[in-house]
CSV table of C-alpha atoms in Angstrom, one decimal:
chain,number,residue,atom,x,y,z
A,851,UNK,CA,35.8,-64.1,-62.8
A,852,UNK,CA,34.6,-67.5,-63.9
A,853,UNK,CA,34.8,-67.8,-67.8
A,854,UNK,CA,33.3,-70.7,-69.8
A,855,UNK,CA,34.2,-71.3,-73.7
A,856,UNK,CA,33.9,-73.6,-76.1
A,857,UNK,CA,36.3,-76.7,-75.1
A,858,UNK,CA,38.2,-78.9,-75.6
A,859,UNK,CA,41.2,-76.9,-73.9
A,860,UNK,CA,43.9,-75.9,-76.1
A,861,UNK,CA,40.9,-74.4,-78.8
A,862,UNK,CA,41.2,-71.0,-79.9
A,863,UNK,CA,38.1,-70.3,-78.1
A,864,UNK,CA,40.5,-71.0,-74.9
A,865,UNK,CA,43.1,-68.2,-76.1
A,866,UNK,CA,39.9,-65.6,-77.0
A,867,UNK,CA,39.4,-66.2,-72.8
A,868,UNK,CA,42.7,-65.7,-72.2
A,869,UNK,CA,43.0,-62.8,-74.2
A,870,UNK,CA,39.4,-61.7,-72.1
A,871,UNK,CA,40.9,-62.3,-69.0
A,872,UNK,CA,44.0,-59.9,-69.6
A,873,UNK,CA,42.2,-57.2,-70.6
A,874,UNK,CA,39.4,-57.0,-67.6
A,875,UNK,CA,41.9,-58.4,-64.8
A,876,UNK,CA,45.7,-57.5,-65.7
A,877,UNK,CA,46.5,-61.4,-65.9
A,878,UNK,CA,45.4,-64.4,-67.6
A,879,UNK,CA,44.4,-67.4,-64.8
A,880,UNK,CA,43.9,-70.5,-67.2
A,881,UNK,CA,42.2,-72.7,-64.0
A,882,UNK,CA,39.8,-70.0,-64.1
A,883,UNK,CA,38.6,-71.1,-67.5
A,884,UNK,CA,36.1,-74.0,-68.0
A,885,UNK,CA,35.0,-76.0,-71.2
A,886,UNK,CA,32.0,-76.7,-72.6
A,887,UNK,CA,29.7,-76.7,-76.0
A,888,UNK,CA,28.3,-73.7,-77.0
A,889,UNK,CA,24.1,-74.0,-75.6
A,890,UNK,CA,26.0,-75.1,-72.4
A,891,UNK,CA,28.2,-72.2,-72.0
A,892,UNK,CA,25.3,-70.1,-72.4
A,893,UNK,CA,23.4,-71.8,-69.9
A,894,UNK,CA,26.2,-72.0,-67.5
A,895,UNK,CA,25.4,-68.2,-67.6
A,896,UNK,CA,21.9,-68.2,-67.2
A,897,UNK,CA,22.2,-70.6,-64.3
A,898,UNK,CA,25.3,-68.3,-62.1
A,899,UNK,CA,27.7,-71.2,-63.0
A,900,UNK,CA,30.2,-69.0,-64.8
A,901,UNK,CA,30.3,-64.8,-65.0
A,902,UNK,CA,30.8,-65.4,-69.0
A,903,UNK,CA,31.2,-67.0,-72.0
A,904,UNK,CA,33.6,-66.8,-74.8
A,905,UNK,CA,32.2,-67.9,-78.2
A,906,UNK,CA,33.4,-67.7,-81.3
A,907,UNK,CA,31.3,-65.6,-83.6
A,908,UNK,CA,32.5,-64.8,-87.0
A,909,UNK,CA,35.9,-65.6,-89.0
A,910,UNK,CA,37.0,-63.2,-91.5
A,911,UNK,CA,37.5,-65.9,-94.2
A,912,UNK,CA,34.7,-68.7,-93.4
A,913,UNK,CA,32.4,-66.0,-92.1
A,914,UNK,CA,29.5,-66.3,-88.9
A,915,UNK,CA,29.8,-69.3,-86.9
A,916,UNK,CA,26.2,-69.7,-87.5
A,917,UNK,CA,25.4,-71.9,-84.3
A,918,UNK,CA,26.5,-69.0,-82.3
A,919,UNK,CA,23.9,-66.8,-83.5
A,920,UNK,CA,21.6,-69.2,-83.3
A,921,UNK,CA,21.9,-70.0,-79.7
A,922,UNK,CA,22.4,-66.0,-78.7
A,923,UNK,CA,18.4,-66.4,-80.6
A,924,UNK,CA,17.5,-68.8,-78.2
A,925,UNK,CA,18.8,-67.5,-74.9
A,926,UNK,CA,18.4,-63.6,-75.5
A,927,UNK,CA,15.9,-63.3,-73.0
A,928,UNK,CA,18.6,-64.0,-70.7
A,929,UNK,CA,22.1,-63.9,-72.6
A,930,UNK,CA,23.3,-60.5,-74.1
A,931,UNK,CA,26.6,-60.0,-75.8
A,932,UNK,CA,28.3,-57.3,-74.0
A,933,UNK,CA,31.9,-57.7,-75.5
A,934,UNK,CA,34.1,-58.7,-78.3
A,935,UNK,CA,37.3,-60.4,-78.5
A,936,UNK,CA,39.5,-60.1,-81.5
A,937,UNK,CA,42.1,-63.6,-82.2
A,938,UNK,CA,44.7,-63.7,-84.7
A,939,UNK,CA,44.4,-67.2,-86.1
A,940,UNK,CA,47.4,-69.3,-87.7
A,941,UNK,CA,47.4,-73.1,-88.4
A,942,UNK,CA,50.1,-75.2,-88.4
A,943,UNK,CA,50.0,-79.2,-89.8
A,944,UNK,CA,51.5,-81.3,-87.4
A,945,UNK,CA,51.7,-84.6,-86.2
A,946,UNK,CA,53.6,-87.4,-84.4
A,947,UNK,CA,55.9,-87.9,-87.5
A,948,UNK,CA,59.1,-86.5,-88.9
A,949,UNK,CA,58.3,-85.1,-92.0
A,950,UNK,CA,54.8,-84.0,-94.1
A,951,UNK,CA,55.2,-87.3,-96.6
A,952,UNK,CA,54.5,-89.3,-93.9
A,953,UNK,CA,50.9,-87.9,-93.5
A,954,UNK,CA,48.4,-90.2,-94.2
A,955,UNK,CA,45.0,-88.0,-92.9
A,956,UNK,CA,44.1,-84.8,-92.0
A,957,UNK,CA,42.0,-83.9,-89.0
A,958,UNK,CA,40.4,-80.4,-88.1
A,959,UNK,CA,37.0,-78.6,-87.2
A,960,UNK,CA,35.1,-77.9,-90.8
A,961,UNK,CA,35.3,-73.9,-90.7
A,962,UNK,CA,39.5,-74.3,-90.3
A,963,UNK,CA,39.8,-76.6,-93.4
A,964,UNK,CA,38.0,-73.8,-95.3
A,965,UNK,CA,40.2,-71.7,-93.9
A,966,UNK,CA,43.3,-73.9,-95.3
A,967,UNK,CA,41.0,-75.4,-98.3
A,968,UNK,CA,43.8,-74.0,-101.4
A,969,UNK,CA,47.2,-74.8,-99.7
A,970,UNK,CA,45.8,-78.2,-98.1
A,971,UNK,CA,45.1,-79.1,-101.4
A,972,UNK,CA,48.0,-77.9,-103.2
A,973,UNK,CA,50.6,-79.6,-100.8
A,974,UNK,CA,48.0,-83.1,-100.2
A,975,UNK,CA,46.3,-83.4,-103.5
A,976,UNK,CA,46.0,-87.0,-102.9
A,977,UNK,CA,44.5,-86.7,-99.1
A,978,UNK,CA,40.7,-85.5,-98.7
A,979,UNK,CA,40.6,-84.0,-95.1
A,980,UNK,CA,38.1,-84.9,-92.4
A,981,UNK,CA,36.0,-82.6,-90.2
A,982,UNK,CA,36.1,-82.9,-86.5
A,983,UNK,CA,34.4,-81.0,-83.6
A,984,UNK,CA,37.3,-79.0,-82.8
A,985,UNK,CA,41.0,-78.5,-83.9
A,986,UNK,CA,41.8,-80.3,-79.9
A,987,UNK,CA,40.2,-83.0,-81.1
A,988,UNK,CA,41.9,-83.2,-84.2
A,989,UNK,CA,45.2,-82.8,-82.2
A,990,UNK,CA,43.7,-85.6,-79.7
A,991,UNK,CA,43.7,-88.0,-82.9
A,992,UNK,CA,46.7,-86.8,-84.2
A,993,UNK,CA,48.7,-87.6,-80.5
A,994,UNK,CA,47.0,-91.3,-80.7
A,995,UNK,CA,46.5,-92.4,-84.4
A,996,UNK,CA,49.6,-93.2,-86.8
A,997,UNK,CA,49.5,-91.4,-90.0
A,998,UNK,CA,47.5,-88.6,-88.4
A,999,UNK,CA,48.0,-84.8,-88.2
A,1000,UNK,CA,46.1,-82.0,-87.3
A,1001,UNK,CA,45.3,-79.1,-88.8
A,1002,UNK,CA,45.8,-76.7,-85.2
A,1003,UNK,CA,47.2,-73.7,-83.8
A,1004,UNK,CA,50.9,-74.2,-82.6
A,1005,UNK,CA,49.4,-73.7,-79.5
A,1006,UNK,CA,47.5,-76.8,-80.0
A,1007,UNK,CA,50.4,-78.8,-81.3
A,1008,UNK,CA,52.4,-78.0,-78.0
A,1009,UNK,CA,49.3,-78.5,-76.0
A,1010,UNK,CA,49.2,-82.0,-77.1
A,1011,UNK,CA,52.8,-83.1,-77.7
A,1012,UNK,CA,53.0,-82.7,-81.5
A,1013,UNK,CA,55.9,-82.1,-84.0
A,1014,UNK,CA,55.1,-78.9,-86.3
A,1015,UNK,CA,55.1,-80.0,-89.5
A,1016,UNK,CA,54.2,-77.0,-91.7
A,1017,UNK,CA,53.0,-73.6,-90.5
A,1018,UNK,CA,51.5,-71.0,-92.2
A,1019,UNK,CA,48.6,-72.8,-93.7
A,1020,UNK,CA,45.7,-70.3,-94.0
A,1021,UNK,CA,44.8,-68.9,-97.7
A,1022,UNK,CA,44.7,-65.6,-96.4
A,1023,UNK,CA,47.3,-63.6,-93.9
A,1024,UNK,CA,46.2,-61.5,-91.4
A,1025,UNK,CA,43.4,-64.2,-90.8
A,1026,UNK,CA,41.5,-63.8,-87.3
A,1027,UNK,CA,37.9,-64.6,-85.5
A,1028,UNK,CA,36.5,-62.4,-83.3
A,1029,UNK,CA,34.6,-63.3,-80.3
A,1030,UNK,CA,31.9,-62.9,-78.2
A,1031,UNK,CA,31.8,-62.4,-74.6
A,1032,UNK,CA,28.5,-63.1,-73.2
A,1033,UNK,CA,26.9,-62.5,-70.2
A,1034,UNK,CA,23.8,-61.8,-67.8
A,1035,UNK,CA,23.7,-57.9,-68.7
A,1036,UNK,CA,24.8,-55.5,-72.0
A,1037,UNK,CA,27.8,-53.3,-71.3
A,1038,UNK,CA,27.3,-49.7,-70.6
A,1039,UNK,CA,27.5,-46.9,-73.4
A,1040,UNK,CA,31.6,-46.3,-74.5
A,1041,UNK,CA,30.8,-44.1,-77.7
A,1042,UNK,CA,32.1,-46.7,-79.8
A,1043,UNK,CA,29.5,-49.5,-79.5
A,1044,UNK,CA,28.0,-52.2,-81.5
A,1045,UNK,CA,24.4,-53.6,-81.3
A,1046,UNK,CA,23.2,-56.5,-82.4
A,1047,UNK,CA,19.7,-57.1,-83.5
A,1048,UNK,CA,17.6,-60.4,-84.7
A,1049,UNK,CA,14.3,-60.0,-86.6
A,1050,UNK,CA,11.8,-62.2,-87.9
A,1051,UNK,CA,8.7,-61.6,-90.0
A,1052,UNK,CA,5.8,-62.9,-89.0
A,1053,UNK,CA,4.3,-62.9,-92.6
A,1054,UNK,CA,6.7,-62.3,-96.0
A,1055,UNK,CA,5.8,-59.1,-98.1
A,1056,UNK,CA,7.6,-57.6,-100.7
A,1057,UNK,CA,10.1,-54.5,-99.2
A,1058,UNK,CA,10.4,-55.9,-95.8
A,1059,UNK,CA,14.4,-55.7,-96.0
A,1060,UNK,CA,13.7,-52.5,-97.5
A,1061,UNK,CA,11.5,-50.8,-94.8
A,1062,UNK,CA,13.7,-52.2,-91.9
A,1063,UNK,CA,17.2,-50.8,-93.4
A,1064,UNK,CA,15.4,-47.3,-94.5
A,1065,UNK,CA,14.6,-47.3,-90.5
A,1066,UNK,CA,18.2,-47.3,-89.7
A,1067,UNK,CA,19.4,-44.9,-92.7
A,1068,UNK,CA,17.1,-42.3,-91.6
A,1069,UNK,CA,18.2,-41.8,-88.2
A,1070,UNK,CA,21.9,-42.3,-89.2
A,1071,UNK,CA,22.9,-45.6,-88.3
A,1072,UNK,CA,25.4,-47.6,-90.1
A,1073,UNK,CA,24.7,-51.4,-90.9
A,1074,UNK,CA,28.2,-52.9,-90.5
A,1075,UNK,CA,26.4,-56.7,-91.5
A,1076,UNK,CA,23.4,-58.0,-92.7
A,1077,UNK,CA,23.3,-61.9,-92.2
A,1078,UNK,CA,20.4,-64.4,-92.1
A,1079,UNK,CA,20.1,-68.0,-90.3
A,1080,UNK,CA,17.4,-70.3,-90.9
A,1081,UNK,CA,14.4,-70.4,-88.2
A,1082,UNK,CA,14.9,-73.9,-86.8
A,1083,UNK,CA,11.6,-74.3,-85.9
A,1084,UNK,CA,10.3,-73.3,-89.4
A,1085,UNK,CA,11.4,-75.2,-92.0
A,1086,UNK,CA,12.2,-72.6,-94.9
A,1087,UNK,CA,11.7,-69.7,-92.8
A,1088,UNK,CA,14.6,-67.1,-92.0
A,1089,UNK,CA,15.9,-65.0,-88.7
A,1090,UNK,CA,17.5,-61.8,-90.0
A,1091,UNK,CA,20.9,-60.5,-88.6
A,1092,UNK,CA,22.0,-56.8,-88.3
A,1093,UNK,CA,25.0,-55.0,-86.5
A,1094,UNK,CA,25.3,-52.1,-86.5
A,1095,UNK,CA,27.7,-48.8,-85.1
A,1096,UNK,CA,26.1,-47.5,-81.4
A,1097,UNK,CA,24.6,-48.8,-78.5
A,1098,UNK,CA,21.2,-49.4,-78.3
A,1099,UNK,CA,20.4,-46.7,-75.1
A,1100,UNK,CA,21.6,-43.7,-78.0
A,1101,UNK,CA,18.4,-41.5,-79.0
A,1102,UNK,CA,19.1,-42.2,-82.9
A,1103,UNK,CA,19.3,-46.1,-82.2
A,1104,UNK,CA,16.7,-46.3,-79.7
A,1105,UNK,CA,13.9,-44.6,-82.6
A,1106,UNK,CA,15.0,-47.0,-85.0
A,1107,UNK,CA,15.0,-50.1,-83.0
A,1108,UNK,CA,10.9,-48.2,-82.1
A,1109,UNK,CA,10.0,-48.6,-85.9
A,1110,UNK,CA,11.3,-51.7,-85.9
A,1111,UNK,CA,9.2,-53.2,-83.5
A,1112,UNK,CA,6.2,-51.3,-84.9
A,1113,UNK,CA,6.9,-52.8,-88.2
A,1114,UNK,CA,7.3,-56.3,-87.1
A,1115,UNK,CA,4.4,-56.7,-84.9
A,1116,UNK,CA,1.8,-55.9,-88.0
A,1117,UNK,CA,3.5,-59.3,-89.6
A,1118,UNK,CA,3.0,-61.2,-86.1
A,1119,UNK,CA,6.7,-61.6,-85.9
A,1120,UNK,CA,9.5,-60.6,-83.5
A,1121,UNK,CA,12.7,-58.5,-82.7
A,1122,UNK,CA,15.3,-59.5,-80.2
A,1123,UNK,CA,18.1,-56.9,-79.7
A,1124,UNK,CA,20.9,-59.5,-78.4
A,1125,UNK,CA,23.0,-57.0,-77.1
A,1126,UNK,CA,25.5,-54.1,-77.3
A,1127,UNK,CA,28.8,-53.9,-76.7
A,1128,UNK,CA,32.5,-52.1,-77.6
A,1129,UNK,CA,33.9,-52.4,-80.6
A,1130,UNK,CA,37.6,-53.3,-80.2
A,1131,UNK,CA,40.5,-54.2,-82.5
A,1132,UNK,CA,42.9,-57.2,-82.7
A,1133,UNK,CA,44.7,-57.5,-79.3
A,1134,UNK,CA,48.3,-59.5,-79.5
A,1135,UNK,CA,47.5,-62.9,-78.2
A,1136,UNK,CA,48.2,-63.6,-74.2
A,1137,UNK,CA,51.2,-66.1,-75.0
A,1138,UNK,CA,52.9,-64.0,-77.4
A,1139,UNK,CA,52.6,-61.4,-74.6
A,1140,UNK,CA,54.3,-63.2,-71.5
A,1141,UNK,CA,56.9,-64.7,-74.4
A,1142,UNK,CA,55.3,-68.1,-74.8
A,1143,UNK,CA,53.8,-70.2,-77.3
A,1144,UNK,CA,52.4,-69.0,-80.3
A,1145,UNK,CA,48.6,-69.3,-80.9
């Protein structure tokens, strides 16, 4: 199986595949992983390049990882999300130096320094850290730059030859992302699904929100979130997100999703069930598995 995810390597994206790969193949087979942003994972799907795509979708401290969504939007005539990956996430400072007083800037992806954003500032009062595309790339910078470290996984660190400086960093223990595996097809009913659902209104009444959840209530379904993303082609105009407990083939669902549709084409707008999938819980990560490095 061919998996694509977001890149550079050494991302946690790259350990969500590995973790994907274990659990549908018995082994993890890192050449079988490719790199790429995340509109071009999702096309490398569309277009029989790769089987599937790892992306990240939601972090239990920074929340969705909203361009995610947005591209699942885009592609779900073609893209559905048929599983979920689960990632235990710790961050480590690290660096080419000897000690944490040596650090002169800090490098990571945006949604990690929110992750970090109390203890970065407790222990670097003095140091305002920079966003970057990825936590690799912050490693990259951190390998080449003097004065540099990178806000990373340890996996990260080792990936790219760096001294840990300080581990532990997140605000919050028990901090993970979870994942979503994408591909051409949903996956079939397990009895404990997820679906997700994306709704626009064509025209904004008062009670909207109100109709569409009463739908779901009455036939028993439970909302497990309610998110919304801005509609990129309408400027102050909203997508709404739902998940919710079953998959979309179960009778109770399937009437709901009905009512929905009928509701939404009297505005002139538009429902787009992205998929449904298995819920799963937190699996240990691959390299704490086979004994190696943490990620």
């Amino acid at each position: 199986m061919q998996i694509i995810t977001l890149g550079p390597k050494g991302t946690f994206s790259e350990e969500a595949a590995l973790l994907y790969q274990q659990r549908t193949t018995g082994r993890t087979e890192p050449e079988k992983i490719k790199f790429s942003n995340i509109y071009d994972c999702l096309q490398a799907v569309e277009s029989y390049q790769a089987d599937r795509a790892v992306l990240p979708a939601e972090n239990m401290v920074d929340g969705i990882i909203g361009i995610t969504f947005d591209a699942l939007i885009e592609y779900h005539d073609f893209i559905k999300v048929n599983d979920e990956v689960h990632v235990n996430i710790q961050y480590v400072l690290a660096g080419k130096m000897d000690r944490p007083a040596k650090v002169e800037i800090i490098y990571s992806h945006p949604s990690a320094l929110n992750q970090c954003a109390q203890n970065l500032e407790n222990l670097f009062p003095a140091i305002v850290p920079v966003p970057v595309a990825s936590t690799a790339e912050a490693a990259v910078k951190a390998a080449e730059e003097p004065g540099v470290a990178a806000l990373c996984s340890p996996r990260t660190a080792q990936e790219y030859g760096l001294h840990i400086l300080l581990e532990n960093l997140a605000d919050y223990p028990g901090n993970e992302t979870r994942f979503f595996v994408c591909g051409l097809t949903d996956h079939a009913p397990t009895g404990n699904d997820r679906t997700l659902l994306a709704v626009r209104f064509g025209v904004n009444r008062p009670g909207q929100l109100h109709t569409i959840t009463g739908f779901f209530a009455e036939n028993g379904i439970d909302l497990t979130f309610v998110q919304s993303r801005p509609y990129k082609v309408r400027p102050q105009e909203y997508v709404l997100l739902f998940e919710m407990v079953g998959h979309k083939s179960e009778p109770g669902l399937k009437k709901a999703l009905h009512q929905v549709e009928q509701t939404i084409r009297k505005t002139n707008g538009w429902k787009k069930v992205l998929g449904s999938y298995p819920h799963r819980k937190k699996e240990e990560n691959s390299s704490n598995r086979t004994g190696g490095r943490q990620a």
